[in-house]
Amino acid sequence: MLDGNTFKNCGKFTIRTSANGVLSKRIKIYKSELIDSAGIEVRSGDGIKIKDAEISNFTNFGFFINKIDAVQTQNIFIDSIEINGSVGGSSIASGVRIDAGDDVLVQNVTCRKDATDLMKRGIYVASTAGYVKLINNDCKNGGADNGILNNVVGTYLRNNRMKDGTFTDTPN
């Protein structure tokens, strides 16, 4: 468990299987800050919890569930995270990007784009993701293109604040 840490000017914080193939389980990151970094990436794991964190001035993605490792990625819990600004690095820079994973819950996340519109999407769910729940997220001005962009039919959305400031259960 990482609790109360500050990571500044660091590379990407990656959660994945070990070199000998052991799956990461029950990883917890609480009350931590990532400043001027490449964000947090989950490539594989089970029971990953990130709560009460702040990610600011990130490169590419603040939080990313990736599909690079074709391994089990499930039970991901993201709660009460503030994601502010992006320094670019990608034409699809997102506060939260979910390309993989099953049983993913993203709730109480606030995404705010930078002044130069480098964060294109507050929260993005790709068609390759499994079951995802988005609840009580605030993406007002969360991305230059989209507050929340959802490409998965089975995504459950409830009471999310969209780019235009309205609250809805559907993406805009």
Short mmCIF file of N, CA and C in Angstrom, two decimals:
data_model
loop_
_atom_site.label_atom_id
_atom_site.label_comp_id
_atom_site.label_asym_id
_atom_site.label_seq_id
_atom_site.Cartn_x
_atom_site.Cartn_y
_atom_site.Cartn_z
N MET A 1 0.84 -1.17 0.00
CA MET A 1 0.00 0.00 0.00
C MET A 1 0.89 1.24 0.00
N LEU A 2 0.54 2.19 -0.84
CA LEU A 2 1.17 3.50 -0.85
C LEU A 2 0.16 4.46 -0.25
N ASP A 3 0.55 5.19 0.78
CA ASP A 3 -0.36 6.08 1.48
C ASP A 3 0.35 7.38 1.79
N GLY A 4 -0.18 8.50 1.29
CA GLY A 4 0.35 9.81 1.61
C GLY A 4 1.66 10.16 0.93
N ASN A 5 1.89 9.65 -0.27
CA ASN A 5 3.14 9.91 -0.98
C ASN A 5 2.96 11.02 -2.02
N THR A 6 4.06 11.69 -2.34
CA THR A 6 4.08 12.65 -3.43
C THR A 6 5.14 12.21 -4.43
N PHE A 7 4.73 12.08 -5.68
CA PHE A 7 5.63 11.73 -6.77
C PHE A 7 5.69 12.93 -7.69
N LYS A 8 6.86 13.49 -7.88
CA LYS A 8 6.99 14.68 -8.71
C LYS A 8 8.05 14.44 -9.78
N ASN A 9 7.71 14.86 -11.01
CA ASN A 9 8.62 14.69 -12.15
C ASN A 9 9.07 13.25 -12.32
N CYS A 10 8.16 12.33 -12.11
CA CYS A 10 8.52 10.92 -12.25
C CYS A 10 7.92 10.38 -13.55
N GLY A 11 8.36 9.23 -13.93
CA GLY A 11 7.81 8.57 -15.11
C GLY A 11 6.44 8.00 -14.78
N LYS A 12 6.01 7.11 -15.59
CA LYS A 12 4.73 6.46 -15.41
C LYS A 12 4.79 5.48 -14.23
N PHE A 13 3.77 5.50 -13.39
CA PHE A 13 3.64 4.55 -12.29
C PHE A 13 2.82 3.38 -12.86
N THR A 14 3.45 2.21 -13.07
CA THR A 14 2.80 1.09 -13.75
C THR A 14 2.57 -0.08 -12.81
N ILE A 15 1.34 -0.60 -12.84
CA ILE A 15 0.97 -1.80 -12.09
C ILE A 15 0.79 -2.90 -13.12
N ARG A 16 1.55 -4.01 -12.97
CA ARG A 16 1.51 -5.09 -13.96
C ARG A 16 2.01 -6.38 -13.34
N THR A 17 1.97 -7.46 -14.11
CA THR A 17 2.51 -8.73 -13.63
C THR A 17 4.02 -8.60 -13.46
N SER A 18 4.56 -9.39 -12.56
CA SER A 18 6.01 -9.36 -12.34
C SER A 18 6.72 -10.08 -13.48
N ALA A 19 8.03 -10.01 -13.50
CA ALA A 19 8.84 -10.65 -14.55
C ALA A 19 8.62 -12.15 -14.60
N ASN A 20 8.29 -12.76 -13.45
CA ASN A 20 8.05 -14.21 -13.44
C ASN A 20 6.56 -14.55 -13.57
N GLY A 21 5.74 -13.56 -13.98
CA GLY A 21 4.34 -13.83 -14.30
C GLY A 21 3.36 -13.77 -13.14
N VAL A 22 3.77 -13.29 -11.99
CA VAL A 22 2.86 -13.20 -10.84
C VAL A 22 1.98 -11.96 -11.00
N LEU A 23 0.67 -12.17 -10.88
CA LEU A 23 -0.31 -11.10 -11.04
C LEU A 23 -0.30 -10.18 -9.82
N SER A 24 -0.30 -8.86 -10.06
CA SER A 24 -0.40 -7.89 -8.96
C SER A 24 -1.80 -7.96 -8.36
N LYS A 25 -1.87 -8.08 -7.05
CA LYS A 25 -3.17 -8.16 -6.37
C LYS A 25 -3.21 -7.23 -5.17
N ARG A 26 -4.39 -6.71 -4.95
CA ARG A 26 -4.68 -5.87 -3.78
C ARG A 26 -3.69 -4.71 -3.62
N ILE A 27 -3.42 -4.02 -4.71
CA ILE A 27 -2.58 -2.82 -4.68
C ILE A 27 -3.46 -1.64 -4.26
N LYS A 28 -3.01 -0.86 -3.28
CA LYS A 28 -3.77 0.29 -2.82
C LYS A 28 -2.89 1.53 -2.86
N ILE A 29 -3.42 2.59 -3.45
CA ILE A 29 -2.76 3.89 -3.48
C ILE A 29 -3.74 4.89 -2.89
N TYR A 30 -3.42 5.42 -1.72
CA TYR A 30 -4.31 6.35 -1.02
C TYR A 30 -3.59 7.67 -0.76
N LYS A 31 -4.36 8.74 -0.79
CA LYS A 31 -3.89 10.07 -0.39
C LYS A 31 -2.51 10.41 -0.96
N SER A 32 -2.33 10.17 -2.24
CA SER A 32 -1.05 10.43 -2.90
C SER A 32 -1.21 11.45 -4.00
N GLU A 33 -0.12 12.11 -4.35
CA GLU A 33 -0.10 13.09 -5.42
C GLU A 33 0.90 12.68 -6.48
N LEU A 34 0.50 12.83 -7.73
CA LEU A 34 1.42 12.67 -8.85
C LEU A 34 1.43 14.01 -9.59
N ILE A 35 2.57 14.68 -9.56
CA ILE A 35 2.69 16.02 -10.13
C ILE A 35 3.74 16.00 -11.23
N ASP A 36 3.41 16.55 -12.39
CA ASP A 36 4.34 16.60 -13.52
C ASP A 36 4.90 15.22 -13.83
N SER A 37 4.02 14.23 -13.92
CA SER A 37 4.45 12.86 -14.17
C SER A 37 3.68 12.30 -15.36
N ALA A 38 3.86 11.03 -15.62
CA ALA A 38 3.14 10.39 -16.72
C ALA A 38 1.89 9.67 -16.23
N GLY A 39 1.51 9.83 -14.97
CA GLY A 39 0.28 9.26 -14.45
C GLY A 39 0.44 7.83 -13.98
N ILE A 40 -0.72 7.16 -13.79
CA ILE A 40 -0.78 5.78 -13.29
C ILE A 40 -1.33 4.90 -14.40
N GLU A 41 -0.67 3.78 -14.66
CA GLU A 41 -1.13 2.82 -15.67
C GLU A 41 -1.31 1.45 -15.02
N VAL A 42 -2.46 0.83 -15.27
CA VAL A 42 -2.70 -0.55 -14.84
C VAL A 42 -2.70 -1.41 -16.09
N ARG A 43 -1.72 -2.30 -16.19
CA ARG A 43 -1.64 -3.22 -17.33
C ARG A 43 -2.25 -4.56 -16.99
N SER A 44 -2.20 -4.92 -15.74
CA SER A 44 -2.82 -6.16 -15.27
C SER A 44 -2.90 -6.08 -13.76
N GLY A 45 -3.86 -6.77 -13.19
CA GLY A 45 -3.99 -6.76 -11.75
C GLY A 45 -5.40 -7.12 -11.33
N ASP A 46 -5.55 -7.40 -10.07
CA ASP A 46 -6.84 -7.77 -9.49
C ASP A 46 -6.95 -7.09 -8.13
N GLY A 47 -8.00 -6.32 -7.94
CA GLY A 47 -8.20 -5.65 -6.66
C GLY A 47 -7.35 -4.41 -6.49
N ILE A 48 -7.28 -3.58 -7.53
CA ILE A 48 -6.50 -2.34 -7.49
C ILE A 48 -7.41 -1.22 -6.98
N LYS A 49 -6.98 -0.50 -5.93
CA LYS A 49 -7.76 0.60 -5.37
C LYS A 49 -6.92 1.87 -5.33
N ILE A 50 -7.46 2.93 -5.91
CA ILE A 50 -6.81 4.23 -5.88
C ILE A 50 -7.84 5.22 -5.37
N LYS A 51 -7.53 5.86 -4.25
CA LYS A 51 -8.52 6.70 -3.57
C LYS A 51 -7.85 7.95 -3.00
N ASP A 52 -8.60 9.05 -3.03
CA ASP A 52 -8.15 10.32 -2.45
C ASP A 52 -6.79 10.73 -2.98
N ALA A 53 -6.65 10.76 -4.29
CA ALA A 53 -5.37 11.10 -4.91
C ALA A 53 -5.54 12.34 -5.78
N GLU A 54 -4.41 12.93 -6.15
CA GLU A 54 -4.41 14.06 -7.07
C GLU A 54 -3.37 13.81 -8.15
N ILE A 55 -3.79 14.01 -9.40
CA ILE A 55 -2.88 13.87 -10.53
C ILE A 55 -2.95 15.18 -11.30
N SER A 56 -1.79 15.84 -11.45
CA SER A 56 -1.81 17.13 -12.14
C SER A 56 -0.63 17.25 -13.10
N ASN A 57 -0.88 17.98 -14.19
CA ASN A 57 0.12 18.23 -15.23
C ASN A 57 0.74 16.93 -15.74
N PHE A 58 -0.13 16.00 -16.10
CA PHE A 58 0.32 14.68 -16.55
C PHE A 58 0.60 14.66 -18.05
N THR A 59 1.33 13.64 -18.48
CA THR A 59 1.59 13.41 -19.89
C THR A 59 0.70 12.27 -20.36
N ASN A 60 -0.02 12.43 -21.42
CA ASN A 60 -0.89 11.42 -22.05
C ASN A 60 -2.14 11.10 -21.26
N PHE A 61 -2.02 10.39 -20.14
CA PHE A 61 -3.18 9.94 -19.38
C PHE A 61 -2.93 10.10 -17.88
N GLY A 62 -3.91 10.63 -17.17
CA GLY A 62 -3.78 10.72 -15.72
C GLY A 62 -3.86 9.33 -15.11
N PHE A 63 -4.88 8.58 -15.51
CA PHE A 63 -5.06 7.20 -15.06
C PHE A 63 -5.44 6.38 -16.28
N PHE A 64 -4.76 5.25 -16.50
CA PHE A 64 -4.94 4.48 -17.72
C PHE A 64 -5.01 3.00 -17.40
N ILE A 65 -6.10 2.34 -17.80
CA ILE A 65 -6.18 0.88 -17.73
C ILE A 65 -5.91 0.41 -19.15
N ASN A 66 -4.75 -0.17 -19.34
CA ASN A 66 -4.22 -0.48 -20.66
C ASN A 66 -4.51 -1.93 -21.03
N LYS A 67 -4.40 -2.25 -22.29
CA LYS A 67 -4.62 -3.62 -22.76
C LYS A 67 -3.35 -4.24 -23.31
N ILE A 68 -2.19 -3.68 -22.97
CA ILE A 68 -0.93 -4.21 -23.50
C ILE A 68 -0.68 -5.63 -23.02
N ASP A 69 -0.79 -5.87 -21.73
CA ASP A 69 -0.61 -7.22 -21.18
C ASP A 69 -1.93 -7.97 -21.33
N ALA A 70 -1.92 -9.05 -22.08
CA ALA A 70 -3.14 -9.84 -22.28
C ALA A 70 -3.35 -10.75 -21.06
N VAL A 71 -3.51 -10.13 -19.91
CA VAL A 71 -3.64 -10.85 -18.65
C VAL A 71 -4.86 -10.30 -17.94
N GLN A 72 -5.28 -10.98 -16.93
CA GLN A 72 -6.43 -10.60 -16.13
C GLN A 72 -6.26 -9.19 -15.56
N THR A 73 -7.25 -8.35 -15.78
CA THR A 73 -7.30 -7.02 -15.18
C THR A 73 -8.73 -6.80 -14.74
N GLN A 74 -8.95 -6.84 -13.42
CA GLN A 74 -10.32 -6.74 -12.93
C GLN A 74 -10.36 -6.18 -11.52
N ASN A 75 -11.58 -5.83 -11.13
CA ASN A 75 -11.82 -5.27 -9.80
C ASN A 75 -10.96 -4.03 -9.55
N ILE A 76 -11.14 -3.05 -10.41
CA ILE A 76 -10.40 -1.79 -10.32
C ILE A 76 -11.34 -0.75 -9.72
N PHE A 77 -10.92 -0.09 -8.66
CA PHE A 77 -11.73 0.86 -7.91
C PHE A 77 -11.00 2.20 -7.88
N ILE A 78 -11.57 3.21 -8.52
CA ILE A 78 -10.99 4.55 -8.56
C ILE A 78 -11.99 5.49 -7.91
N ASP A 79 -11.61 6.13 -6.81
CA ASP A 79 -12.56 6.94 -6.05
C ASP A 79 -11.90 8.22 -5.54
N SER A 80 -12.60 9.31 -5.70
CA SER A 80 -12.19 10.60 -5.14
C SER A 80 -10.80 11.03 -5.60
N ILE A 81 -10.65 11.16 -6.90
CA ILE A 81 -9.39 11.61 -7.48
C ILE A 81 -9.63 12.93 -8.20
N GLU A 82 -8.70 13.87 -8.04
CA GLU A 82 -8.73 15.11 -8.79
C GLU A 82 -7.67 15.03 -9.87
N ILE A 83 -8.10 15.26 -11.11
CA ILE A 83 -7.19 15.21 -12.25
C ILE A 83 -7.23 16.59 -12.91
N ASN A 84 -6.10 17.26 -12.89
CA ASN A 84 -6.03 18.64 -13.38
C ASN A 84 -4.93 18.80 -14.41
N GLY A 85 -5.31 19.26 -15.58
CA GLY A 85 -4.34 19.65 -16.58
C GLY A 85 -3.59 18.52 -17.24
N SER A 86 -3.06 18.84 -18.38
CA SER A 86 -2.29 17.89 -19.16
C SER A 86 -1.19 18.68 -19.85
N VAL A 87 -0.06 18.04 -20.02
CA VAL A 87 1.02 18.68 -20.79
C VAL A 87 1.10 18.06 -22.17
N GLY A 88 0.03 17.35 -22.55
CA GLY A 88 -0.05 16.78 -23.89
C GLY A 88 0.71 15.49 -24.03
N GLY A 89 1.34 15.31 -25.16
CA GLY A 89 2.07 14.09 -25.44
C GLY A 89 1.27 13.13 -26.28
N SER A 90 -0.03 13.33 -26.39
CA SER A 90 -0.89 12.45 -27.16
C SER A 90 -2.06 13.24 -27.72
N SER A 91 -2.49 12.90 -28.90
CA SER A 91 -3.65 13.58 -29.48
C SER A 91 -4.95 13.11 -28.83
N ILE A 92 -4.86 12.09 -27.97
CA ILE A 92 -6.05 11.59 -27.27
C ILE A 92 -5.84 11.63 -25.76
N ALA A 93 -5.08 12.61 -25.28
CA ALA A 93 -4.82 12.73 -23.84
C ALA A 93 -6.14 12.76 -23.07
N SER A 94 -6.22 11.96 -22.01
CA SER A 94 -7.44 11.83 -21.21
C SER A 94 -7.10 11.83 -19.73
N GLY A 95 -8.01 12.38 -18.93
CA GLY A 95 -7.84 12.29 -17.48
C GLY A 95 -7.88 10.84 -17.04
N VAL A 96 -8.91 10.11 -17.45
CA VAL A 96 -9.04 8.67 -17.19
C VAL A 96 -9.31 8.00 -18.52
N ARG A 97 -8.50 7.01 -18.88
CA ARG A 97 -8.73 6.24 -20.11
C ARG A 97 -8.83 4.77 -19.74
N ILE A 98 -9.92 4.13 -20.16
CA ILE A 98 -10.15 2.72 -19.85
C ILE A 98 -10.22 1.96 -21.16
N ASP A 99 -9.14 1.26 -21.49
CA ASP A 99 -9.07 0.45 -22.70
C ASP A 99 -9.28 -1.03 -22.40
N ALA A 100 -9.21 -1.41 -21.15
CA ALA A 100 -9.30 -2.82 -20.76
C ALA A 100 -9.89 -2.88 -19.37
N GLY A 101 -9.95 -4.08 -18.84
CA GLY A 101 -10.43 -4.26 -17.48
C GLY A 101 -11.89 -4.65 -17.43
N ASP A 102 -12.23 -5.32 -16.36
CA ASP A 102 -13.60 -5.75 -16.11
C ASP A 102 -13.91 -5.46 -14.65
N ASP A 103 -15.16 -5.12 -14.38
CA ASP A 103 -15.56 -4.69 -13.05
C ASP A 103 -14.72 -3.49 -12.61
N VAL A 104 -14.82 -2.43 -13.40
CA VAL A 104 -14.11 -1.18 -13.13
C VAL A 104 -15.13 -0.17 -12.62
N LEU A 105 -14.83 0.44 -11.48
CA LEU A 105 -15.68 1.49 -10.91
C LEU A 105 -14.88 2.78 -10.84
N VAL A 106 -15.40 3.83 -11.48
CA VAL A 106 -14.80 5.15 -11.41
C VAL A 106 -15.87 6.07 -10.82
N GLN A 107 -15.60 6.58 -9.61
CA GLN A 107 -16.60 7.43 -8.96
C GLN A 107 -15.94 8.61 -8.26
N ASN A 108 -16.69 9.69 -8.19
CA ASN A 108 -16.25 10.90 -7.49
C ASN A 108 -14.91 11.43 -8.02
N VAL A 109 -14.71 11.31 -9.33
CA VAL A 109 -13.49 11.81 -9.96
C VAL A 109 -13.80 13.17 -10.59
N THR A 110 -12.92 14.12 -10.37
CA THR A 110 -13.04 15.45 -10.96
C THR A 110 -11.95 15.61 -12.01
N CYS A 111 -12.35 15.92 -13.24
CA CYS A 111 -11.39 16.15 -14.33
C CYS A 111 -11.53 17.59 -14.79
N ARG A 112 -10.41 18.31 -14.82
CA ARG A 112 -10.39 19.67 -15.33
C ARG A 112 -9.27 19.79 -16.35
N LYS A 113 -9.62 20.27 -17.52
CA LYS A 113 -8.62 20.40 -18.58
C LYS A 113 -7.70 21.58 -18.31
N ASP A 114 -6.62 21.61 -19.01
CA ASP A 114 -5.67 22.70 -18.93
C ASP A 114 -6.14 23.86 -19.80
N ALA A 115 -5.56 25.01 -19.64
CA ALA A 115 -5.98 26.21 -20.37
C ALA A 115 -5.73 26.11 -21.87
N THR A 116 -4.79 25.27 -22.29
CA THR A 116 -4.47 25.18 -23.72
C THR A 116 -5.12 23.98 -24.40
N ASP A 117 -6.10 23.36 -23.73
CA ASP A 117 -6.89 22.27 -24.31
C ASP A 117 -6.08 21.04 -24.69
N LEU A 118 -5.02 20.73 -23.96
CA LEU A 118 -4.24 19.54 -24.27
C LEU A 118 -4.92 18.27 -23.79
N MET A 119 -5.77 18.35 -22.72
CA MET A 119 -6.54 17.18 -22.30
C MET A 119 -7.78 17.13 -23.20
N LYS A 120 -7.86 16.11 -24.05
CA LYS A 120 -8.94 16.04 -25.03
C LYS A 120 -10.22 15.45 -24.44
N ARG A 121 -10.09 14.54 -23.46
CA ARG A 121 -11.26 13.89 -22.86
C ARG A 121 -11.07 13.81 -21.36
N GLY A 122 -12.13 14.08 -20.62
CA GLY A 122 -12.06 13.89 -19.17
C GLY A 122 -11.97 12.41 -18.85
N ILE A 123 -13.00 11.65 -19.24
CA ILE A 123 -13.03 10.20 -19.05
C ILE A 123 -13.37 9.56 -20.39
N TYR A 124 -12.59 8.55 -20.77
CA TYR A 124 -12.82 7.84 -22.03
C TYR A 124 -12.88 6.35 -21.76
N VAL A 125 -13.96 5.70 -22.23
CA VAL A 125 -14.11 4.26 -22.13
C VAL A 125 -14.10 3.70 -23.55
N ALA A 126 -13.07 2.91 -23.88
CA ALA A 126 -12.92 2.34 -25.22
C ALA A 126 -13.78 1.11 -25.39
N SER A 127 -14.03 0.74 -26.62
CA SER A 127 -14.88 -0.42 -26.93
C SER A 127 -14.27 -1.73 -26.48
N THR A 128 -12.99 -1.74 -26.15
CA THR A 128 -12.31 -2.96 -25.72
C THR A 128 -12.43 -3.20 -24.21
N ALA A 129 -13.06 -2.29 -23.48
CA ALA A 129 -13.22 -2.44 -22.03
C ALA A 129 -14.36 -3.41 -21.72
N GLY A 130 -14.32 -3.97 -20.53
CA GLY A 130 -15.40 -4.84 -20.05
C GLY A 130 -16.46 -4.02 -19.34
N TYR A 131 -16.98 -4.56 -18.25
CA TYR A 131 -18.04 -3.86 -17.50
C TYR A 131 -17.44 -2.71 -16.70
N VAL A 132 -17.97 -1.50 -16.93
CA VAL A 132 -17.47 -0.28 -16.29
C VAL A 132 -18.65 0.48 -15.70
N LYS A 133 -18.46 1.02 -14.49
CA LYS A 133 -19.45 1.90 -13.86
C LYS A 133 -18.81 3.27 -13.69
N LEU A 134 -19.52 4.31 -14.14
CA LEU A 134 -19.10 5.70 -13.95
C LEU A 134 -20.18 6.38 -13.11
N ILE A 135 -19.83 6.78 -11.88
CA ILE A 135 -20.82 7.31 -10.95
C ILE A 135 -20.31 8.60 -10.30
N ASN A 136 -21.13 9.64 -10.34
CA ASN A 136 -20.86 10.91 -9.65
C ASN A 136 -19.52 11.54 -10.04
N ASN A 137 -19.16 11.46 -11.29
CA ASN A 137 -17.92 12.09 -11.75
C ASN A 137 -18.23 13.49 -12.26
N ASP A 138 -17.28 14.40 -12.11
CA ASP A 138 -17.46 15.78 -12.52
C ASP A 138 -16.47 16.11 -13.64
N CYS A 139 -16.97 16.16 -14.86
CA CYS A 139 -16.12 16.44 -16.02
C CYS A 139 -16.49 17.74 -16.69
N LYS A 140 -17.04 18.69 -15.90
CA LYS A 140 -17.34 20.00 -16.47
C LYS A 140 -16.02 20.62 -16.94
N ASN A 141 -15.97 20.99 -18.20
CA ASN A 141 -14.73 21.47 -18.81
C ASN A 141 -13.61 20.44 -18.64
N GLY A 142 -13.99 19.16 -18.60
CA GLY A 142 -13.03 18.09 -18.35
C GLY A 142 -12.20 17.70 -19.54
N GLY A 143 -12.57 18.12 -20.70
CA GLY A 143 -11.78 17.80 -21.88
C GLY A 143 -12.13 18.74 -23.01
N ALA A 144 -11.19 18.99 -23.87
CA ALA A 144 -11.44 19.90 -24.99
C ALA A 144 -12.50 19.34 -25.93
N ASP A 145 -12.50 18.00 -26.12
CA ASP A 145 -13.46 17.37 -27.03
C ASP A 145 -14.67 16.78 -26.30
N ASN A 146 -14.43 16.07 -25.20
CA ASN A 146 -15.51 15.39 -24.49
C ASN A 146 -15.27 15.45 -22.98
N GLY A 147 -16.36 15.60 -22.23
CA GLY A 147 -16.28 15.39 -20.79
C GLY A 147 -16.14 13.91 -20.52
N ILE A 148 -17.11 13.14 -21.02
CA ILE A 148 -17.08 11.68 -20.94
C ILE A 148 -17.39 11.14 -22.33
N LEU A 149 -16.53 10.27 -22.83
CA LEU A 149 -16.77 9.60 -24.11
C LEU A 149 -16.81 8.11 -23.83
N ASN A 150 -17.95 7.49 -24.11
CA ASN A 150 -18.16 6.08 -23.80
C ASN A 150 -18.45 5.31 -25.08
N ASN A 151 -17.66 4.27 -25.34
CA ASN A 151 -17.87 3.44 -26.53
C ASN A 151 -18.29 2.02 -26.19
N VAL A 152 -18.74 1.79 -24.96
CA VAL A 152 -19.14 0.45 -24.53
C VAL A 152 -20.62 0.46 -24.20
N VAL A 153 -21.37 -0.42 -24.83
CA VAL A 153 -22.81 -0.49 -24.60
C VAL A 153 -23.12 -0.82 -23.15
N GLY A 154 -22.33 -1.67 -22.52
CA GLY A 154 -22.61 -2.13 -21.15
C GLY A 154 -22.13 -1.22 -20.04
N THR A 155 -21.62 -0.03 -20.36
CA THR A 155 -21.17 0.88 -19.31
C THR A 155 -22.36 1.45 -18.58
N TYR A 156 -22.29 1.42 -17.24
CA TYR A 156 -23.34 1.97 -16.40
C TYR A 156 -22.93 3.39 -16.01
N LEU A 157 -23.77 4.37 -16.31
CA LEU A 157 -23.49 5.75 -15.96
C LEU A 157 -24.59 6.27 -15.04
N ARG A 158 -24.19 6.97 -13.96
CA ARG A 158 -25.19 7.57 -13.08
C ARG A 158 -24.67 8.90 -12.53
N ASN A 159 -25.46 9.93 -12.71
CA ASN A 159 -25.24 11.24 -12.11
C ASN A 159 -23.85 11.81 -12.38
N ASN A 160 -23.44 11.79 -13.63
CA ASN A 160 -22.16 12.36 -14.02
C ASN A 160 -22.36 13.76 -14.56
N ARG A 161 -21.47 14.67 -14.20
CA ARG A 161 -21.52 16.03 -14.71
C ARG A 161 -20.69 16.10 -15.98
N MET A 162 -21.33 16.51 -17.04
CA MET A 162 -20.71 16.48 -18.35
C MET A 162 -19.95 17.77 -18.66
N LYS A 163 -19.33 17.80 -19.82
CA LYS A 163 -18.51 18.92 -20.25
C LYS A 163 -19.27 20.24 -20.19
N ASP A 164 -20.55 20.21 -20.57
CA ASP A 164 -21.34 21.44 -20.61
C ASP A 164 -21.93 21.83 -19.25
N GLY A 165 -21.64 21.06 -18.20
CA GLY A 165 -22.12 21.38 -16.85
C GLY A 165 -23.41 20.70 -16.46
N THR A 166 -24.09 20.03 -17.41
CA THR A 166 -25.33 19.34 -17.07
C THR A 166 -25.05 18.00 -16.41
N PHE A 167 -25.98 17.54 -15.60
CA PHE A 167 -25.88 16.22 -14.98
C PHE A 167 -26.75 15.28 -15.77
N THR A 168 -26.22 14.11 -16.06
CA THR A 168 -26.95 13.16 -16.87
C THR A 168 -26.42 11.74 -16.64
N ASP A 169 -27.13 10.78 -17.18
CA ASP A 169 -26.72 9.39 -17.10
C ASP A 169 -26.24 8.88 -18.46
N THR A 170 -26.01 9.79 -19.39
CA THR A 170 -25.50 9.44 -20.71
C THR A 170 -24.30 10.32 -21.04
N PRO A 171 -23.36 9.85 -21.86
CA PRO A 171 -22.18 10.65 -22.16
C PRO A 171 -22.47 11.77 -23.15
N ASN A 172 -21.60 12.81 -23.13
CA ASN A 172 -21.71 13.86 -24.15
C ASN A 172 -20.33 14.13 -24.72
#
